[in-house]
Amino acid sequence: MKAIILKEKGGPEKLRYEEVESPAPKAGEVLVKLKYAALNRRDVFITYGKYPGVKLPSILGSDGAGVIAAIGENVDNFKIGSEVVINPGLSWGEDDRISNSDFNVLGMPTDGTYAEYVVAPSENIFPKPEYLTWEEAAALPLAGLTAYRALISKGEVQKGETVVIPGIGGGVALYLLQMAVAKGANVFVTSSSDEKIERAKQLGALGGFNYRSENWVKQMRKTIGAADLIVDGVGGSGFNDLIYLAAQGGRIVTFGATNGPVSEFILPRIFFKDMDIRGTALGSPREFTQMLKFVNEHRLHPVIDRSFSLEQTVEAQLYMNNGNNFGKITLEID
């Protein structure tokens, strides 16, 4: 089969489009012939070696949707030809609060979805939402699950609450926006792009603030009041601004740090507000089931920015790395 394989660190340019041996499912596994895959920031970080436990060579890619092509022994809940999506979280465990010590994510060290075929445990295979296209279905799993857990499981969002989503435009942030609107929250966003803010309003945001503008934090606080819930994947020095924006007893849920570590916490701002800062990463199989149910009930459609062919994966990762996308970036495989 054709696949995109990373054999050495050094950025997206190190990815190679090659012929590799097709995998075969073992007991408890299924083989999926992929229609589409989708990119995540995780994939780009791995190419630079900026991800924990990088093991090479690996076929990258956590997101994918396709048709079951073969079934291993002891699999009786699927049949060949079933249309499916893949939960990329492997070996989470039985405790929804935390993952097992051997938890990992499809696409390194386990070979992933930048390929014509992928093998996964049957417990990670779920029916594709019928109303979604193949491309939309492939764009859903990792970012959709991350957003669901951050907003609903950890964030405990309630109808009527004020929710802030920094850095609108990425896959998780856009799912957060759509899910929060579906829950009846009052959602505000930030971005360095006025165009992205306007597009977020079309998806239900009540307003947005450009963080390159002078005094934007004070202006935001004056306009929206204080935020009951902030869900952040940006991190960096701007995290202290989010603490300023948070309400008394408010919550901040953090799921990423694309801008790097937070340089300095001013602790009194946290404890005098009686606020919570909660961390989250991906989610459990039960939450994946809940996420799919939520998406189906509210008929949410992933926002797709642009699609590339599998052969164009290097170009696709470089495009993601420039940060101008609004929505998910996908790879057409079939």
Coordinates of C-alpha atoms in Angstrom, one line a residue:
M1 CA 0.0 0.0 0.0
K2 CA 1.0 3.6 -0.3
A3 CA 1.7 5.5 2.9
I4 CA 3.4 8.6 4.3
I5 CA 6.2 7.5 6.6
L6 CA 8.5 9.5 8.9
K7 CA 11.9 8.0 9.4
E8 CA 13.8 10.9 10.9
K9 CA 13.1 14.2 12.6
G10 CA 13.5 17.5 10.9
G11 CA 10.1 18.9 10.0
P12 CA 7.4 18.0 7.5
E13 CA 9.9 17.9 4.6
K14 CA 11.2 14.6 6.1
L15 CA 7.9 12.8 5.4
R16 CA 8.1 10.3 2.5
Y17 CA 5.5 8.9 0.3
E18 CA 6.4 5.2 -0.1
E19 CA 5.1 1.7 -0.9
V20 CA 5.0 -0.3 2.4
E21 CA 3.6 -3.6 3.4
S22 CA -0.2 -3.6 4.0
P23 CA -1.1 -4.4 7.6
A24 CA -3.2 -7.5 8.6
P25 CA -5.6 -7.5 11.5
K26 CA -4.8 -9.7 14.5
A27 CA -7.4 -11.1 16.9
G28 CA -9.6 -8.3 18.1
E29 CA -8.6 -5.9 15.3
V30 CA -10.0 -4.7 12.1
L31 CA -8.5 -3.4 8.9
V32 CA -9.9 -0.2 7.5
K33 CA -9.6 0.9 3.9
L34 CA -9.4 4.7 4.4
K35 CA -11.3 7.2 2.3
Y36 CA -10.0 10.3 4.1
A37 CA -7.5 11.2 6.8
A38 CA -7.2 14.6 8.6
L39 CA -4.3 16.5 10.0
N40 CA -3.7 17.6 13.6
R41 CA -1.0 19.8 15.2
R42 CA 0.3 16.7 16.9
D43 CA 1.4 15.4 13.5
V44 CA 3.5 18.5 12.8
F45 CA 5.0 18.5 16.2
I46 CA 6.1 14.8 15.8
T47 CA 8.0 15.7 12.6
Y48 CA 10.1 18.2 14.5
G49 CA 10.6 15.8 17.5
K50 CA 8.5 18.1 19.7
Y51 CA 6.2 15.4 21.1
P52 CA 6.7 13.0 24.0
G53 CA 8.1 9.6 23.2
V54 CA 8.8 9.9 19.5
K55 CA 9.6 6.5 18.0
L56 CA 10.5 6.2 14.3
P57 CA 9.9 5.0 11.7
S58 CA 6.2 5.6 12.0
I59 CA 3.2 6.3 9.7
L60 CA 1.6 9.4 11.1
G61 CA -2.1 10.4 11.2
S62 CA -4.6 10.0 14.0
D63 CA -7.9 10.8 12.2
G64 CA -9.5 8.7 9.5
A65 CA -12.7 7.3 8.1
G66 CA -13.3 4.4 5.7
V67 CA -14.7 1.0 5.1
I68 CA -13.8 -2.2 6.9
A69 CA -11.8 -4.4 4.6
A70 CA -10.9 -7.3 6.9
I71 CA -11.7 -8.6 10.3
G72 CA -9.5 -10.4 12.8
E73 CA -10.6 -13.3 15.1
N74 CA -13.0 -12.6 17.9
V75 CA -14.6 -9.5 16.2
D76 CA -18.3 -9.9 15.9
N77 CA -19.7 -6.4 16.1
F78 CA -18.6 -5.3 12.6
K79 CA -18.7 -6.8 9.1
I80 CA -16.7 -6.2 6.0
G81 CA -18.0 -3.1 4.2
S82 CA -19.2 -1.3 7.3
E83 CA -18.6 2.5 7.1
V84 CA -16.7 3.6 10.1
V85 CA -14.7 6.3 11.9
I86 CA -11.7 5.6 14.2
N87 CA -11.3 6.7 17.8
P88 CA -7.5 7.5 17.9
G89 CA -7.1 7.0 21.6
L90 CA -5.6 3.5 22.2
S91 CA -5.7 1.7 25.6
W92 CA -7.3 4.5 27.6
G93 CA -8.6 2.2 30.3
E94 CA -11.8 2.0 32.4
D95 CA -11.4 5.2 34.4
D96 CA -12.9 8.2 32.5
R97 CA -11.0 10.6 34.7
I98 CA -7.5 9.6 33.6
S99 CA -5.9 7.4 31.0
N100 CA -3.8 4.3 31.6
S101 CA 0.0 4.5 31.8
D102 CA 0.2 2.7 28.4
F103 CA -2.3 5.0 26.7
N104 CA -1.1 6.3 23.3
V105 CA -2.6 7.9 20.2
L106 CA -2.8 6.4 16.8
G107 CA -0.2 7.7 14.4
M108 CA 3.0 7.2 16.4
P109 CA 4.1 4.9 17.8
T110 CA 1.3 2.8 16.3
D111 CA 1.1 3.3 12.6
G112 CA -1.7 5.7 11.7
T113 CA -4.0 7.0 9.0
Y114 CA -1.6 8.7 6.4
A115 CA -2.0 5.5 4.4
E116 CA -4.4 3.5 2.2
Y117 CA -5.1 1.0 5.1
V118 CA -4.8 1.1 8.9
V119 CA -5.3 -1.5 11.6
A120 CA -7.0 -0.6 14.8
P121 CA -8.6 -2.5 17.8
S122 CA -12.3 -3.2 17.2
E123 CA -13.1 -1.3 20.4
N124 CA -11.8 1.9 18.6
I125 CA -14.0 1.5 15.6
F126 CA -17.4 3.3 15.5
P127 CA -20.1 3.6 12.9
K128 CA -19.7 6.7 10.7
P129 CA -22.4 9.3 11.2
E130 CA -24.6 8.8 8.2
Y131 CA -25.3 12.5 7.5
L132 CA -21.6 13.3 7.3
T133 CA -19.5 13.1 4.2
W134 CA -16.4 10.9 4.2
E135 CA -14.2 14.1 4.5
E136 CA -16.3 15.5 7.4
A137 CA -16.2 12.1 9.2
A138 CA -12.4 11.9 8.9
A139 CA -12.1 15.4 10.3
L140 CA -14.1 14.6 13.5
P141 CA -12.4 12.1 15.8
L142 CA -9.4 13.7 17.6
A143 CA -10.4 17.3 17.6
G144 CA -14.1 16.5 18.2
L145 CA -13.3 14.3 21.2
T146 CA -10.8 16.8 22.6
A147 CA -13.4 19.5 22.4
Y148 CA -16.2 17.5 23.9
R149 CA -14.1 16.4 26.9
A150 CA -12.7 19.9 27.5
L151 CA -16.0 21.7 27.1
I152 CA -18.5 19.3 28.6
S153 CA -16.8 16.6 30.7
K154 CA -14.1 18.9 32.2
G155 CA -15.6 22.3 31.6
E156 CA -19.1 21.4 32.7
V157 CA -20.6 24.1 30.4
Q158 CA -24.1 25.3 31.2
K159 CA -26.8 27.0 29.2
G160 CA -26.5 30.8 29.5
E161 CA -22.8 30.8 30.6
T162 CA -20.3 33.1 29.1
V163 CA -17.6 31.0 27.3
V164 CA -14.4 32.3 25.8
I165 CA -12.4 30.4 23.1
P166 CA -9.0 31.8 22.4
G167 CA -7.3 31.4 19.0
I168 CA -10.3 30.6 16.9
G169 CA -9.6 28.9 13.6
G170 CA -8.1 25.5 14.5
G171 CA -10.1 22.3 14.5
V172 CA -10.6 21.9 18.3
A173 CA -11.5 25.6 18.7
L174 CA -14.1 25.4 16.0
Y175 CA -15.7 22.3 17.6
L176 CA -15.7 24.1 20.9
L177 CA -17.5 27.0 19.3
Q178 CA -20.2 24.8 17.7
M179 CA -20.7 22.6 20.7
A180 CA -20.9 25.5 23.1
V181 CA -23.5 27.2 20.9
A182 CA -25.4 24.0 20.8
K183 CA -25.4 23.9 24.6
G184 CA -26.9 27.4 24.7
A185 CA -23.8 29.2 25.9
N186 CA -22.9 32.8 25.1
V187 CA -19.6 32.4 23.2
F188 CA -16.9 34.9 22.5
V189 CA -13.6 34.3 20.6
T190 CA -10.2 35.8 20.1
S191 CA -7.9 35.8 17.1
S192 CA -5.2 37.8 15.4
S193 CA -7.4 37.8 12.3
D194 CA -10.5 40.0 11.9
E195 CA -11.6 37.7 9.1
K196 CA -11.6 34.6 11.4
I197 CA -13.6 36.5 14.0
E198 CA -16.2 37.3 11.4
R199 CA -16.4 33.7 10.3
A200 CA -16.7 32.6 13.9
K201 CA -19.7 34.9 14.3
Q202 CA -21.4 33.1 11.3
L203 CA -21.0 29.9 13.3
G204 CA -22.7 31.4 16.3
A205 CA -20.2 33.4 18.3
L206 CA -21.6 36.6 19.8
G207 CA -18.4 38.5 19.3
G208 CA -14.7 38.4 19.0
F209 CA -11.6 40.4 19.9
N210 CA -8.3 40.8 18.0
Y211 CA -5.5 40.2 20.5
R212 CA -3.1 42.3 18.4
S213 CA -5.3 45.4 19.2
E214 CA -4.1 47.7 22.0
N215 CA -5.9 47.1 25.3
W216 CA -7.9 44.3 23.9
V217 CA -8.1 42.4 27.2
K218 CA -9.6 45.3 29.1
Q219 CA -12.0 46.0 26.2
M220 CA -13.1 42.4 26.2
R221 CA -13.7 42.4 29.9
K222 CA -15.6 45.6 29.7
T223 CA -17.8 44.3 26.9
I224 CA -18.6 40.7 28.0
G225 CA -18.1 41.0 31.7
A226 CA -16.3 38.0 33.1
A227 CA -16.0 34.5 31.6
D228 CA -17.6 31.6 33.4
L229 CA -15.6 29.1 31.3
I230 CA -12.5 29.6 29.1
V231 CA -11.2 26.6 27.0
D232 CA -7.7 27.2 25.8
G233 CA -5.3 25.4 23.5
V234 CA -2.9 28.3 23.1
G235 CA -1.0 28.7 26.4
G236 CA 2.0 31.0 26.3
S237 CA 2.2 34.4 28.0
G238 CA -1.4 35.2 27.0
F239 CA -2.6 32.7 29.5
N240 CA -2.4 35.3 32.3
D241 CA -4.8 37.4 30.3
L242 CA -7.3 34.5 30.5
I243 CA -7.0 34.5 34.3
Y244 CA -7.8 38.2 34.3
L245 CA -10.9 37.5 32.1
A246 CA -12.2 34.7 34.3
A247 CA -15.1 35.2 36.7
Q248 CA -15.1 34.6 40.4
G249 CA -15.4 30.9 40.7
G250 CA -14.7 30.5 37.0
R251 CA -13.0 27.7 35.2
I252 CA -10.2 27.5 32.7
V253 CA -9.7 24.2 30.9
T254 CA -6.4 23.8 29.0
F255 CA -5.8 21.2 26.3
G256 CA -2.8 22.5 24.5
A257 CA 0.1 25.1 24.3
T258 CA 0.7 26.1 20.7
N259 CA 2.3 29.3 22.0
G260 CA 4.5 27.4 24.4
P261 CA 4.7 27.4 28.3
V262 CA 3.2 30.0 30.5
S263 CA 6.1 32.2 31.7
E264 CA 4.7 33.4 35.0
F265 CA 1.6 32.7 37.1
I266 CA 0.4 35.5 39.4
L267 CA -1.0 33.1 42.0
P268 CA -3.2 35.6 44.0
R269 CA -5.2 36.2 40.8
I270 CA -6.1 32.5 40.9
F271 CA -6.8 31.8 44.6
F272 CA -8.5 35.1 45.3
K273 CA -11.0 34.3 42.5
D274 CA -11.6 30.8 43.9
M275 CA -11.2 29.6 40.3
D276 CA -10.3 26.3 38.8
I277 CA -7.7 25.5 36.2
R278 CA -8.2 22.0 34.7
G279 CA -6.1 20.1 32.3
T280 CA -7.4 17.6 29.7
A281 CA -6.0 15.5 26.9
L282 CA -8.2 13.7 24.3
G283 CA -10.8 11.5 26.1
S284 CA -12.1 8.0 27.0
P285 CA -14.0 5.6 24.7
R286 CA -17.2 6.4 26.6
E287 CA -16.7 10.1 25.9
F288 CA -16.1 9.3 22.2
T289 CA -19.5 7.5 22.2
Q290 CA -21.0 10.5 23.9
M291 CA -19.4 12.9 21.5
L292 CA -20.7 11.0 18.4
K293 CA -24.2 11.1 20.0
F294 CA -24.0 14.8 20.6
V295 CA -22.8 15.5 17.1
N296 CA -25.6 13.4 15.6
E297 CA -28.3 15.0 17.8
H298 CA -27.2 18.5 16.9
R299 CA -26.3 17.7 13.3
L300 CA -22.9 19.4 13.6
H301 CA -20.8 19.6 10.6
P302 CA -17.0 19.9 10.8
V303 CA -15.5 23.0 9.3
I304 CA -13.2 22.0 6.5
D305 CA -10.6 24.5 5.3
R306 CA -8.8 22.6 2.5
S307 CA -8.1 19.1 1.2
F308 CA -4.9 17.7 -0.2
S309 CA -4.1 14.3 -1.8
L310 CA -2.1 11.8 0.3
E311 CA 0.9 12.5 -2.0
Q312 CA 0.6 16.1 -1.0
T313 CA 1.0 15.5 2.8
V314 CA 4.2 17.5 3.1
E315 CA 2.5 20.5 1.5
A316 CA -0.6 20.0 3.7
Q317 CA 1.6 20.0 6.9
L318 CA 3.5 23.1 5.8
Y319 CA 0.1 24.8 5.1
M320 CA -1.1 23.9 8.7
N321 CA 2.2 25.1 10.1
N322 CA 1.6 28.6 8.8
G323 CA -1.5 28.9 11.0
N324 CA -3.8 30.6 8.4
N325 CA -6.3 27.8 8.2
F326 CA -9.9 28.1 9.4
G327 CA -11.0 24.6 10.0
K328 CA -9.7 21.1 9.5
I329 CA -7.2 20.1 6.8
T330 CA -7.8 16.7 5.2
L331 CA -6.1 14.2 3.0
E332 CA -8.1 12.4 0.3
I333 CA -6.9 8.8 0.0
D334 CA -9.5 6.7 -1.8

